[in-house]
CSV table of C-alpha atoms in Angstrom, one decimal:
chain,number,residue,atom,x,y,z
C,1,MET,CA,0.0,0.0,0.0
C,2,GLU,CA,1.4,3.4,-0.9
C,3,GLU,CA,2.5,5.9,1.8
C,4,ASP,CA,-0.5,8.2,1.4
C,5,ASP,CA,-3.0,5.3,1.8
C,6,ARG,CA,-1.6,3.6,4.9
C,7,ALA,CA,-4.0,1.6,7.0
C,8,VAL,CA,-3.5,1.3,10.7
C,9,PRO,CA,-5.8,-0.1,13.5
C,10,LEU,CA,-8.4,2.3,14.8
C,11,LEU,CA,-7.7,2.2,18.6
C,12,ALA,CA,-7.9,-1.3,19.9
C,13,SER,CA,-10.5,-2.5,17.4
C,14,LYS,CA,-9.7,-4.3,14.2
C,15,ILE,CA,-11.2,-1.6,12.0
C,16,GLU,CA,-8.6,-0.1,9.6
C,17,TYR,CA,-7.8,3.5,9.9
C,18,HIS,CA,-6.7,5.1,6.7
C,19,GLU,CA,-4.4,7.9,7.6
C,20,ASN,CA,-5.3,10.4,4.9
C,21,CYS,CA,-9.0,9.6,4.9
C,22,PRO,CA,-11.2,12.4,6.4
C,23,GLY,CA,-13.9,9.9,7.3
C,24,CYS,CA,-11.5,7.8,9.2
C,25,ARG,CA,-10.2,10.9,11.1
C,26,VAL,CA,-13.8,11.6,12.2
C,27,GLU,CA,-14.2,8.0,13.3
C,28,LEU,CA,-11.0,8.2,15.3
C,29,LEU,CA,-12.2,11.5,16.9
C,30,LYS,CA,-15.5,9.8,17.8
C,31,GLN,CA,-13.7,6.9,19.5
C,32,THR,CA,-11.5,9.2,21.6
C,33,ARG,CA,-14.0,11.9,22.6
C,34,THR,CA,-17.0,10.9,24.8
C,35,GLY,CA,-18.4,14.3,25.9
C,36,LEU,CA,-21.4,16.1,24.5
C,37,PRO,CA,-20.5,17.4,21.1
C,38,ILE,CA,-21.6,21.0,21.6
C,39,ARG,CA,-19.5,22.4,18.7
C,40,GLU,CA,-20.8,19.9,16.1
C,41,LEU,CA,-24.4,20.4,17.3
C,42,PHE,CA,-24.2,24.1,17.0
C,43,SER,CA,-22.5,23.9,13.6
C,44,ILE,CA,-25.2,21.7,12.2
C,45,TRP,CA,-27.9,23.8,13.8
C,46,ILE,CA,-26.7,27.1,12.4
C,47,VAL,CA,-26.1,25.7,8.9
C,48,VAL,CA,-29.6,24.2,8.7
C,49,LEU,CA,-31.1,27.4,10.2
C,50,CYS,CA,-29.6,29.7,7.5
C,51,THR,CA,-31.1,27.4,4.8
C,52,ALA,CA,-34.5,27.1,6.4
C,53,LEU,CA,-35.0,30.8,7.2
C,54,PRO,CA,-35.7,31.9,3.6
C,55,ILE,CA,-38.1,29.1,2.8
C,56,SER,CA,-40.9,30.6,4.9
C,57,SER,CA,-39.7,34.1,5.7
C,58,LEU,CA,-41.9,35.4,2.9
C,59,PHE,CA,-45.2,34.1,4.2
C,60,PRO,CA,-46.2,37.0,6.5
C,61,PHE,CA,-45.6,39.6,3.8
C,62,LEU,CA,-46.4,37.4,0.7
C,63,TYR,CA,-50.0,38.5,0.8
C,64,PHE,CA,-49.0,42.2,0.6
C,65,MET,CA,-46.2,41.5,-1.9
C,66,ILE,CA,-48.7,39.9,-4.3
C,67,ARG,CA,-51.1,42.8,-3.8
C,68,ASP,CA,-48.3,45.3,-4.6
C,69,PHE,CA,-47.5,43.4,-7.8
C,70,HIS,CA,-51.0,44.1,-9.0
C,71,ILE,CA,-51.4,40.7,-10.6
C,72,ALA,CA,-54.5,39.5,-8.6
C,73,GLU,CA,-57.8,40.8,-9.9
C,74,THR,CA,-59.6,40.5,-6.6
C,75,GLU,CA,-58.6,40.3,-2.9
C,76,GLU,CA,-59.7,36.7,-2.8
C,77,ASP,CA,-57.4,35.8,-5.6
C,78,ILE,CA,-54.2,36.9,-3.7
C,79,GLY,CA,-53.9,33.5,-2.1
C,80,TYR,CA,-53.9,31.8,-5.5
C,81,TYR,CA,-50.8,33.7,-6.7
C,82,ALA,CA,-49.2,33.5,-3.3
C,83,GLY,CA,-49.3,29.7,-3.6
C,84,TYR,CA,-47.2,29.7,-6.8
C,85,VAL,CA,-44.5,31.8,-5.3
C,86,GLY,CA,-44.4,29.7,-2.2
C,87,SER,CA,-44.3,26.4,-4.1
C,88,SER,CA,-41.6,27.4,-6.7
C,89,PHE,CA,-38.8,26.9,-4.1
C,90,MET,CA,-39.9,23.3,-3.4
C,91,LEU,CA,-40.4,22.6,-7.1
C,92,GLY,CA,-36.8,23.6,-7.8
C,93,ARG,CA,-35.5,21.5,-5.0
C,94,ALA,CA,-37.6,18.5,-6.1
C,95,LEU,CA,-35.8,18.5,-9.5
C,96,THR,CA,-32.2,18.5,-8.1
C,97,SER,CA,-32.2,16.8,-4.7
C,98,VAL,CA,-31.1,13.4,-6.0
C,99,PHE,CA,-28.3,15.1,-8.0
C,100,TRP,CA,-27.0,16.9,-4.9
C,101,GLY,CA,-27.2,13.6,-2.9
C,102,LEU,CA,-25.1,11.9,-5.5
C,103,VAL,CA,-22.6,14.8,-5.5
C,104,ALA,CA,-22.3,14.5,-1.7
C,105,ASP,CA,-21.7,10.8,-1.9
C,106,LYS,CA,-19.0,11.2,-4.5
C,107,TYR,CA,-17.2,14.5,-3.6
C,108,GLY,CA,-18.1,14.9,0.1
C,109,ARG,CA,-20.7,16.5,2.3
C,110,ARG,CA,-18.8,19.7,2.9
C,111,PRO,CA,-18.6,21.0,-0.7
C,112,VAL,CA,-22.4,20.7,-1.0
C,113,LEU,CA,-22.9,22.5,2.3
C,114,ILE,CA,-20.7,25.4,1.2
C,115,PHE,CA,-22.3,25.8,-2.2
C,116,SER,CA,-25.8,25.6,-0.8
C,117,THR,CA,-25.3,28.3,1.8
C,118,ALA,CA,-23.6,30.5,-0.7
C,119,THR,CA,-26.6,30.4,-3.0
C,120,VAL,CA,-28.8,31.6,-0.1
C,121,VAL,CA,-26.7,34.8,0.0
C,122,VAL,CA,-27.1,35.6,-3.7
C,123,LEU,CA,-30.6,34.4,-4.6
C,124,ASN,CA,-32.4,35.4,-1.3
C,125,THR,CA,-31.1,39.0,-1.8
C,126,LEU,CA,-32.4,39.0,-5.4
C,127,PHE,CA,-35.8,37.8,-4.2
C,128,GLY,CA,-36.0,40.8,-1.9
C,129,LEU,CA,-35.4,43.0,-4.9
C,130,SER,CA,-38.1,41.4,-7.0
C,131,LEU,CA,-39.8,43.9,-9.3
C,132,ASN,CA,-42.7,41.7,-10.4
C,133,PHE,CA,-44.4,38.4,-9.9
C,134,TRP,CA,-42.3,36.4,-12.3
C,135,MET,CA,-39.0,37.6,-10.9
C,136,ALA,CA,-40.2,36.5,-7.5
C,137,VAL,CA,-41.1,33.0,-8.9
C,138,VAL,CA,-37.8,32.6,-10.8
C,139,THR,CA,-35.5,33.6,-8.0
C,140,ARG,CA,-37.4,31.3,-5.6
C,141,PHE,CA,-37.2,28.4,-8.1
C,142,LEU,CA,-33.4,28.9,-8.6
C,143,GLN,CA,-32.9,29.1,-4.8
C,144,GLY,CA,-34.6,25.8,-4.4
C,145,SER,CA,-32.8,24.0,-7.3
C,146,LEU,CA,-29.3,25.2,-6.3
C,147,ASN,CA,-29.8,24.5,-2.6
C,148,GLY,CA,-29.1,20.8,-2.0
C,149,LEU,CA,-28.2,21.0,1.7
C,150,LEU,CA,-30.9,19.2,3.6
C,151,GLY,CA,-30.2,15.7,2.3
C,152,PRO,CA,-26.4,15.8,2.8
C,153,ILE,CA,-26.7,17.5,6.2
C,154,LYS,CA,-28.8,14.6,7.5
C,155,ALA,CA,-26.2,12.2,6.3
C,156,TYR,CA,-23.5,14.4,7.8
C,157,ALA,CA,-25.2,14.4,11.2
C,158,SER,CA,-25.6,10.7,11.3
C,159,GLU,CA,-21.8,10.3,10.7
C,160,ILE,CA,-20.3,13.0,12.9
C,161,PHE,CA,-21.9,11.9,16.2
C,162,ARG,CA,-21.3,8.9,18.4
C,163,ASP,CA,-24.0,6.3,18.8
C,164,GLU,CA,-25.5,7.8,22.0
C,165,TYR,CA,-25.9,11.2,20.4
C,166,GLN,CA,-27.5,10.1,17.1
C,167,ALA,CA,-31.0,11.1,18.1
C,168,LEU,CA,-29.8,14.4,19.5
C,169,GLY,CA,-27.9,15.1,16.3
C,170,LEU,CA,-30.8,14.4,14.0
C,171,SER,CA,-33.1,16.3,16.5
C,172,ALA,CA,-30.8,19.3,16.1
C,173,ILE,CA,-31.5,19.3,12.3
C,174,SER,CA,-35.3,19.0,12.7
C,175,THR,CA,-35.3,21.5,15.5
C,176,SER,CA,-33.2,24.0,13.5
C,177,TRP,CA,-35.4,23.3,10.5
C,178,GLY,CA,-38.6,23.8,12.5
C,179,ILE,CA,-37.3,26.9,14.1
C,180,GLY,CA,-36.2,28.3,10.8
C,181,LEU,CA,-39.6,27.8,9.4
C,182,ILE,CA,-41.0,29.7,12.4
C,183,ILE,CA,-38.4,32.4,13.0
C,184,GLY,CA,-38.2,33.0,9.2
C,185,PRO,CA,-41.8,34.2,9.2
C,186,ALA,CA,-41.1,36.1,12.4
C,187,LEU,CA,-38.3,38.0,10.7
C,188,GLY,CA,-40.4,38.6,7.7
C,189,GLY,CA,-43.2,40.0,9.9
C,190,PHE,CA,-40.9,42.3,11.9
C,191,LEU,CA,-38.7,43.5,9.1
C,192,ALA,CA,-41.0,43.8,6.1
C,193,GLN,CA,-42.2,47.3,5.1
C,194,PRO,CA,-39.7,49.0,7.4
C,195,ALA,CA,-40.3,52.5,6.0
C,196,GLU,CA,-44.0,52.2,7.2
C,197,LYS,CA,-43.2,50.6,10.5
C,198,TYR,CA,-40.1,52.4,11.5
C,199,PRO,CA,-40.2,55.7,9.6
C,200,HIS,CA,-37.7,57.4,12.0
C,201,ILE,CA,-35.0,54.8,10.9
C,202,PHE,CA,-35.9,54.0,7.3
C,203,SER,CA,-36.9,56.7,4.8
C,204,GLN,CA,-39.5,56.2,2.1
C,205,ASN,CA,-36.9,57.3,-0.4
C,206,SER,CA,-34.3,54.7,0.7
C,207,ILE,CA,-33.9,51.3,-0.9
C,208,PHE,CA,-36.0,49.9,1.9
C,209,GLY,CA,-38.8,52.2,1.0
C,210,LYS,CA,-38.6,51.4,-2.7
C,211,PHE,CA,-38.3,47.6,-2.0
C,212,PRO,CA,-40.4,47.1,1.2
C,213,TYR,CA,-39.6,43.4,1.4
C,214,PHE,CA,-35.9,43.6,1.0
C,215,LEU,CA,-34.8,44.1,4.6
C,216,PRO,CA,-35.8,40.6,5.9
C,217,CYS,CA,-34.1,39.0,2.9
C,218,LEU,CA,-31.0,41.0,3.4
C,219,ALA,CA,-30.8,40.1,7.1
C,220,ILE,CA,-31.0,36.4,6.2
C,221,SER,CA,-28.4,36.8,3.5
C,222,ILE,CA,-25.9,38.4,5.9
C,223,LEU,CA,-26.3,35.5,8.3
C,224,ALA,CA,-25.9,33.0,5.4
C,225,MET,CA,-22.7,34.8,4.3
C,226,GLY,CA,-21.2,34.3,7.8
C,227,VAL,CA,-22.3,30.6,7.8
C,228,THR,CA,-20.8,30.0,4.4
C,229,ILE,CA,-17.4,31.2,5.6
C,230,ALA,CA,-17.6,29.1,8.8
C,231,THR,CA,-18.6,26.0,6.8
C,232,PHE,CA,-15.1,25.8,5.3
C,233,TRP,CA,-13.9,24.6,8.8
C,234,LEU,CA,-16.4,21.8,9.1
C,235,PRO,CA,-14.7,18.3,9.1
C,236,GLU,CA,-15.5,16.1,6.1
C,237,THR,CA,-17.1,12.7,7.1
C,238,LEU,CA,-17.1,10.8,3.8
C,239,HIS,CA,-14.5,8.0,3.5
C,240,ASN,CA,-12.3,8.2,0.4
C,241,HIS,CA,-11.5,4.5,0.3
C,242,LYS,CA,-13.7,1.6,-0.7
C,243,ASP,CA,-13.9,-0.4,2.6
C,244,THR,CA,-14.9,1.4,5.8
C,245,LEU,CA,-14.9,-2.0,7.6
C,246,PRO,CA,-12.2,-4.4,6.3
C,247,SER,CA,-13.3,-7.8,5.1
C,248,HIS,CA,-11.0,-9.7,7.4
C,249,THR,CA,-12.7,-8.2,10.5
C,250,SER,CA,-15.1,-10.6,12.0
C,251,PRO,CA,-18.7,-9.4,12.8
C,252,GLU,CA,-18.2,-10.0,16.5
C,253,ASP,CA,-15.1,-7.8,16.5
C,254,ARG,CA,-16.9,-4.9,14.8
C,255,PRO,CA,-18.4,-2.3,17.2
C,256,HIS,CA,-22.1,-1.4,16.9
C,257,GLU,CA,-22.5,1.6,14.6
C,258,THR,CA,-25.7,3.6,14.3
C,259,ASP,CA,-24.9,4.4,10.7
C,260,ALA,CA,-25.7,0.7,10.0
C,261,LEU,CA,-22.6,0.0,7.8
C,262,GLN,CA,-22.7,-3.7,8.4
C,263,GLU,CA,-26.4,-3.9,7.9
C,264,GLY,CA,-26.2,-1.8,4.9
C,265,LYS,CA,-23.9,-4.2,3.1
C,266,SER,CA,-26.5,-7.0,3.4
C,267,ALA,CA,-29.3,-4.7,2.4
C,268,SER,CA,-30.6,-4.4,-1.1
C,269,LYS,CA,-28.3,-2.3,-3.2
C,270,SER,CA,-31.2,-0.5,-4.8
C,271,LEU,CA,-32.7,2.2,-2.7
C,272,LEU,CA,-36.0,1.7,-4.4
C,273,THR,CA,-36.3,-1.8,-3.1
C,274,ASN,CA,-35.4,-0.8,0.5
C,275,TRP,CA,-38.9,-0.8,2.0
C,276,PRO,CA,-38.0,0.5,5.4
C,277,LEU,CA,-36.5,3.5,3.6
C,278,ILE,CA,-39.2,4.0,1.1
C,279,SER,CA,-42.1,3.6,3.6
C,280,SER,CA,-40.5,6.2,5.9
C,281,ILE,CA,-40.0,8.5,3.0
C,282,ILE,CA,-43.7,8.2,1.9
C,283,VAL,CA,-44.9,8.9,5.5
C,284,TYR,CA,-42.5,11.8,5.6
C,285,CYS,CA,-43.9,13.2,2.4
C,286,VAL,CA,-47.5,13.1,3.6
C,287,PHE,CA,-46.6,15.0,6.8
C,288,SER,CA,-44.5,17.4,4.8
C,289,LEU,CA,-47.4,18.2,2.5
C,290,HIS,CA,-49.5,19.0,5.6
C,291,ASP,CA,-46.7,21.1,7.2
C,292,MET,CA,-46.0,23.3,4.2
C,293,ALA,CA,-49.7,23.9,3.5
C,294,TYR,CA,-50.2,24.7,7.2
C,295,THR,CA,-47.3,27.1,7.2
C,296,GLU,CA,-48.6,29.1,4.3
C,297,ILE,CA,-52.2,29.0,5.3
C,298,PHE,CA,-51.5,30.1,8.9
C,299,SER,CA,-49.8,33.3,7.8
C,300,LEU,CA,-52.4,34.0,5.1
C,301,TRP,CA,-55.2,33.3,7.5
C,302,ALA,CA,-53.7,35.5,10.2
C,303,VAL,CA,-53.3,38.6,8.0
C,304,SER,CA,-56.5,38.3,6.1
C,305,PRO,CA,-59.5,40.4,7.1
C,306,LYS,CA,-61.9,39.3,9.8
C,307,ARG,CA,-64.8,39.5,7.4
C,308,LEU,CA,-63.2,36.7,5.5
C,309,GLY,CA,-62.6,34.6,8.5
C,310,GLY,CA,-59.1,35.8,9.3
C,311,LEU,CA,-57.6,37.6,12.3
C,312,SER,CA,-56.8,41.0,10.7
C,313,TYR,CA,-53.2,40.7,12.1
C,314,THR,CA,-50.3,42.8,10.8
C,315,THR,CA,-47.1,41.2,9.7
C,316,GLN,CA,-45.6,42.3,13.0
C,317,ASP,CA,-48.3,40.5,15.0
C,318,VAL,CA,-47.7,37.3,13.0
C,319,GLY,CA,-44.0,37.8,13.8
C,320,VAL,CA,-44.6,37.9,17.5
C,321,VAL,CA,-46.7,34.7,17.4
C,322,LEU,CA,-44.1,32.8,15.4
C,323,ALA,CA,-41.2,34.0,17.6
C,324,ILE,CA,-43.0,32.7,20.7
C,325,SER,CA,-43.6,29.4,18.9
C,326,GLY,CA,-39.9,29.2,17.9
C,327,PHE,CA,-38.8,29.6,21.5
C,328,GLY,CA,-41.2,27.0,22.7
C,329,LEU,CA,-40.1,24.6,20.1
C,330,LEU,CA,-36.4,25.1,20.9
C,331,VAL,CA,-37.0,24.4,24.6
C,332,PHE,CA,-38.9,21.2,23.9
C,333,GLN,CA,-36.6,19.7,21.3
C,334,LEU,CA,-33.4,20.3,23.2
C,335,THR,CA,-34.7,19.3,26.6
C,336,PHE,CA,-37.5,16.8,26.3
C,337,TYR,CA,-37.5,15.2,22.8
C,338,PRO,CA,-34.3,13.0,23.1
C,339,TYR,CA,-35.8,11.5,26.3
C,340,VAL,CA,-39.2,11.0,24.8
C,341,GLU,CA,-37.7,9.4,21.7
C,342,ARG,CA,-35.5,7.1,23.8
C,343,LEU,CA,-38.6,6.0,25.8
C,344,LEU,CA,-41.1,5.6,23.1
C,345,GLY,CA,-39.1,5.3,19.8
C,346,PRO,CA,-39.4,7.5,16.7
C,347,ILE,CA,-42.4,5.7,15.2
C,348,MET,CA,-44.5,6.0,18.4
C,349,VAL,CA,-43.5,9.6,18.9
C,350,SER,CA,-44.5,10.5,15.3
C,351,ARG,CA,-47.8,8.6,15.6
C,352,ILE,CA,-48.8,10.3,18.9
C,353,ALA,CA,-47.8,13.7,17.6
C,354,GLY,CA,-49.9,13.3,14.4
C,355,ALA,CA,-52.9,12.1,16.4
C,356,LEU,CA,-52.8,15.0,18.7
C,357,SER,CA,-52.5,17.5,15.8
C,358,ILE,CA,-55.9,16.6,14.5
C,359,PRO,CA,-58.1,17.9,17.3
C,360,LEU,CA,-55.7,20.8,17.7
C,361,LEU,CA,-56.4,21.9,14.1
C,362,SER,CA,-60.1,21.9,14.8
C,363,THR,CA,-59.7,24.6,17.3
C,364,TYR,CA,-58.4,27.2,14.9
C,365,PRO,CA,-61.8,28.4,13.5
C,366,LEU,CA,-62.9,28.8,17.1
C,367,ILE,CA,-59.8,30.8,17.9
C,368,ALA,CA,-60.8,33.2,15.1
C,369,THR,CA,-63.9,34.1,17.0
C,370,LEU,CA,-62.0,35.3,20.0
C,371,SER,CA,-60.6,38.8,20.6
C,372,GLY,CA,-58.2,40.6,22.9
C,373,VAL,CA,-56.2,38.7,25.4
C,374,ALA,CA,-58.2,35.5,24.9
C,375,LEU,CA,-57.2,35.5,21.2
C,376,ALA,CA,-53.5,36.2,21.9
C,377,VAL,CA,-53.3,33.4,24.5
C,378,GLY,CA,-55.3,30.9,22.5
C,379,LEU,CA,-53.4,31.5,19.3
C,380,ASN,CA,-50.0,31.4,20.9
C,381,CYS,CA,-50.7,28.1,22.8
C,382,ALA,CA,-52.1,26.5,19.6
C,383,SER,CA,-49.2,27.6,17.5
C,384,VAL,CA,-46.5,26.4,20.0
C,385,ALA,CA,-48.3,23.0,20.3
C,386,LYS,CA,-48.7,22.6,16.6
C,387,ASN,CA,-45.1,23.3,15.8
C,388,VAL,CA,-43.7,21.1,18.5
C,389,LEU,CA,-45.9,18.2,17.3
C,390,SER,CA,-44.9,18.8,13.6
C,391,VAL,CA,-41.1,18.9,14.3
C,392,SER,CA,-41.4,15.8,16.5
C,393,ILE,CA,-42.8,13.9,13.6
C,394,VAL,CA,-40.1,15.1,11.2
C,395,THR,CA,-37.3,14.1,13.6
C,396,GLY,CA,-38.7,10.6,13.9
C,397,MET,CA,-38.8,10.3,10.1
C,398,PHE,CA,-35.2,11.5,9.9
C,399,ILE,CA,-34.0,8.9,12.3
C,400,LEU,CA,-35.8,6.1,10.5
C,401,GLN,CA,-34.5,7.1,7.1
C,402,ASN,CA,-30.8,7.3,8.2
C,403,LYS,CA,-31.0,3.9,10.0
C,404,ALA,CA,-32.3,2.2,6.9
C,405,VAL,CA,-29.2,2.7,4.7
C,406,ALA,CA,-25.4,2.3,4.8
C,407,GLN,CA,-23.1,5.4,4.8
C,408,ASN,CA,-22.2,5.1,1.1
C,409,GLN,CA,-25.9,5.4,0.3
C,410,ARG,CA,-26.9,8.1,2.7
C,411,GLY,CA,-26.4,11.1,0.5
C,412,ALA,CA,-28.4,9.4,-2.3
C,413,ALA,CA,-31.1,8.2,0.1
C,414,ASN,CA,-31.5,11.6,1.6
C,415,GLY,CA,-31.5,13.1,-1.8
C,416,LEU,CA,-34.3,10.7,-2.8
C,417,SER,CA,-36.1,11.7,0.3
C,418,MET,CA,-35.7,15.4,-0.4
C,419,THR,CA,-36.9,15.0,-4.0
C,420,ALA,CA,-40.1,13.2,-3.0
C,421,MET,CA,-40.6,15.5,0.0
C,422,SER,CA,-40.0,18.6,-2.1
C,423,ILE,CA,-42.6,17.5,-4.7
C,424,PHE,CA,-45.2,17.3,-1.9
C,425,LYS,CA,-44.0,20.5,-0.3
C,426,ALA,CA,-44.4,22.2,-3.7
C,427,ILE,CA,-48.0,21.0,-3.9
C,428,GLY,CA,-48.6,22.2,-0.3
C,429,PRO,CA,-48.3,26.0,-0.8
C,430,ALA,CA,-49.9,25.9,-4.3
C,431,GLY,CA,-52.8,23.7,-3.1
C,432,GLY,CA,-53.0,25.6,0.2
C,433,GLY,CA,-53.1,29.0,-1.5
C,434,ALA,CA,-55.7,27.9,-4.0
C,435,MET,CA,-57.8,26.2,-1.2
C,436,PHE,CA,-57.5,29.4,0.9
C,437,SER,CA,-58.8,31.5,-1.9
C,438,TRP,CA,-61.6,29.1,-2.6
C,439,ALA,CA,-62.6,28.9,1.1
C,440,GLN,CA,-62.8,32.7,1.4
C,441,LYS,CA,-65.3,32.8,-1.4
C,442,ARG,CA,-67.7,30.4,0.4
C,443,GLN,CA,-68.3,32.2,3.6
C,444,HIS,CA,-72.0,31.3,3.7
C,445,ALA,CA,-71.8,27.6,2.6
C,446,SER,CA,-74.0,25.2,4.5
C,447,PHE,CA,-71.1,22.7,5.0
C,448,LEU,CA,-67.9,23.8,6.7
C,449,PRO,CA,-68.1,27.5,5.6
C,450,GLY,CA,-65.0,29.6,5.1
C,451,VAL,CA,-61.8,28.7,7.0
C,452,GLN,CA,-63.5,25.7,8.6
C,453,MET,CA,-63.1,23.8,5.4
C,454,ILE,CA,-59.3,24.7,5.3
C,455,PHE,CA,-58.5,23.3,8.7
C,456,PHE,CA,-60.8,20.2,8.1
C,457,VAL,CA,-58.8,19.3,4.9
C,458,LEU,CA,-55.5,19.8,6.9
C,459,SER,CA,-56.8,17.5,9.6
C,460,MET,CA,-57.6,14.8,7.0
C,461,VAL,CA,-54.1,14.9,5.5
C,462,GLU,CA,-52.7,14.5,9.0
C,463,LEU,CA,-55.0,11.6,9.6
C,464,ILE,CA,-53.7,9.8,6.5
C,465,GLY,CA,-50.2,10.3,7.7
C,466,VAL,CA,-51.0,8.8,11.1
C,467,ILE,CA,-52.6,5.8,9.5
C,468,LEU,CA,-49.5,5.2,7.4
C,469,THR,CA,-47.3,4.9,10.6
C,470,PHE,CA,-48.8,1.5,11.4
C,471,ARG,CA,-47.7,-1.9,10.1
C,472,PRO,CA,-47.7,-3.3,7.5
C,473,PHE,CA,-47.0,0.0,5.7
C,474,LEU,CA,-44.3,1.5,7.9
C,475,VAL,CA,-41.6,-1.1,8.6
C,476,PRO,CA,-38.6,0.0,10.7
C,477,THR,CA,-35.1,-1.3,10.2
C,478,GLU,CA,-34.4,-4.2,12.6
């Protein structure tokens, strides 16, 4: 063996350590360090956050942005066009997720992470400077298609942590993702239209007066720029040699690895015939369809007029609600979720969370009839609970998917998952926006009038997801 490809024992085990392999260096570090990996947790958390923020940051001001584009003929049609802008990101990501997964499996996780965060800087800034409806759609589509981060980062998280911190690592991703989808709208709500909200700071003649939705996009792009630079120092986890575990090592000598290297070798080589993986992806897609539709509908419902069944909230009011939800979600996921998952398992956690979401959604039309303090308390409690339940489901699906494949398939498996999920998430905003517009036109219907129909349909989608978590459909990896 040549000098630059020397293989030496990894500690006392018989696993070969290839000296110049970045993946082996990470494995060696995992063997020698037993403390809580705070730095890795924070690194993954902030990388995912900067990618998740722009996905939903537009929802509080999208209603007003579409109105300012003057493309909707009536006020009830605004939700229809808003759905197309909201879904264009996910449509772009659906077309390229498998490609980015293959790139991550061949060239490494870190290059994909760097490129993806860099695209946020450029394209999110351009979206804030959109001059018309089609520019907004195109910039969002490109941002989705060039951002292949979420699949590789899930593979990265399953490789960078020791066994006992696997659930915590994947929980960090879903927590950051969930918080990004909540804090993003909060930023959008607080920072959109700054010349109207903060005239003593921002002039109507400034760039923020001419482009009233630029400031929240700029703030997220600045964060993404810092994250892009920091990502260069993340360790690579992909092995650059063929055998991670040598053939001469007996099974009883091989330590248990959560990334399922040994199990992966005996599994089907085709991801499409790996039913534990495919079934978890399908369940994930159903819940993702629900979550994306809910995210858009919630903001549209909150800012729409009371006469149409909404709350007549301002973008700032929506920002406050979502900021509170984000804080509650952070506390739950970092303190309670790892223990709950260890006690019940990812499938049971997802099943219970989905079942609890159904009656919770039925309370939203009743919340709209409240006012004052009762409205604020009811809405914030419902929003915190709904987001905690949604992210608990997503975390469980992340864990199941990464346990179903070997390391050399994780990038592609997560890319496949992202492709399927993105298709459903593209349908979510488009379908949700169209359904929202339709529901607002049937305020006096005899069956589920107005927003009651919206939350009934969301409940039915959630029910389908819960049903699919049972055997024989959802089969975990043994």
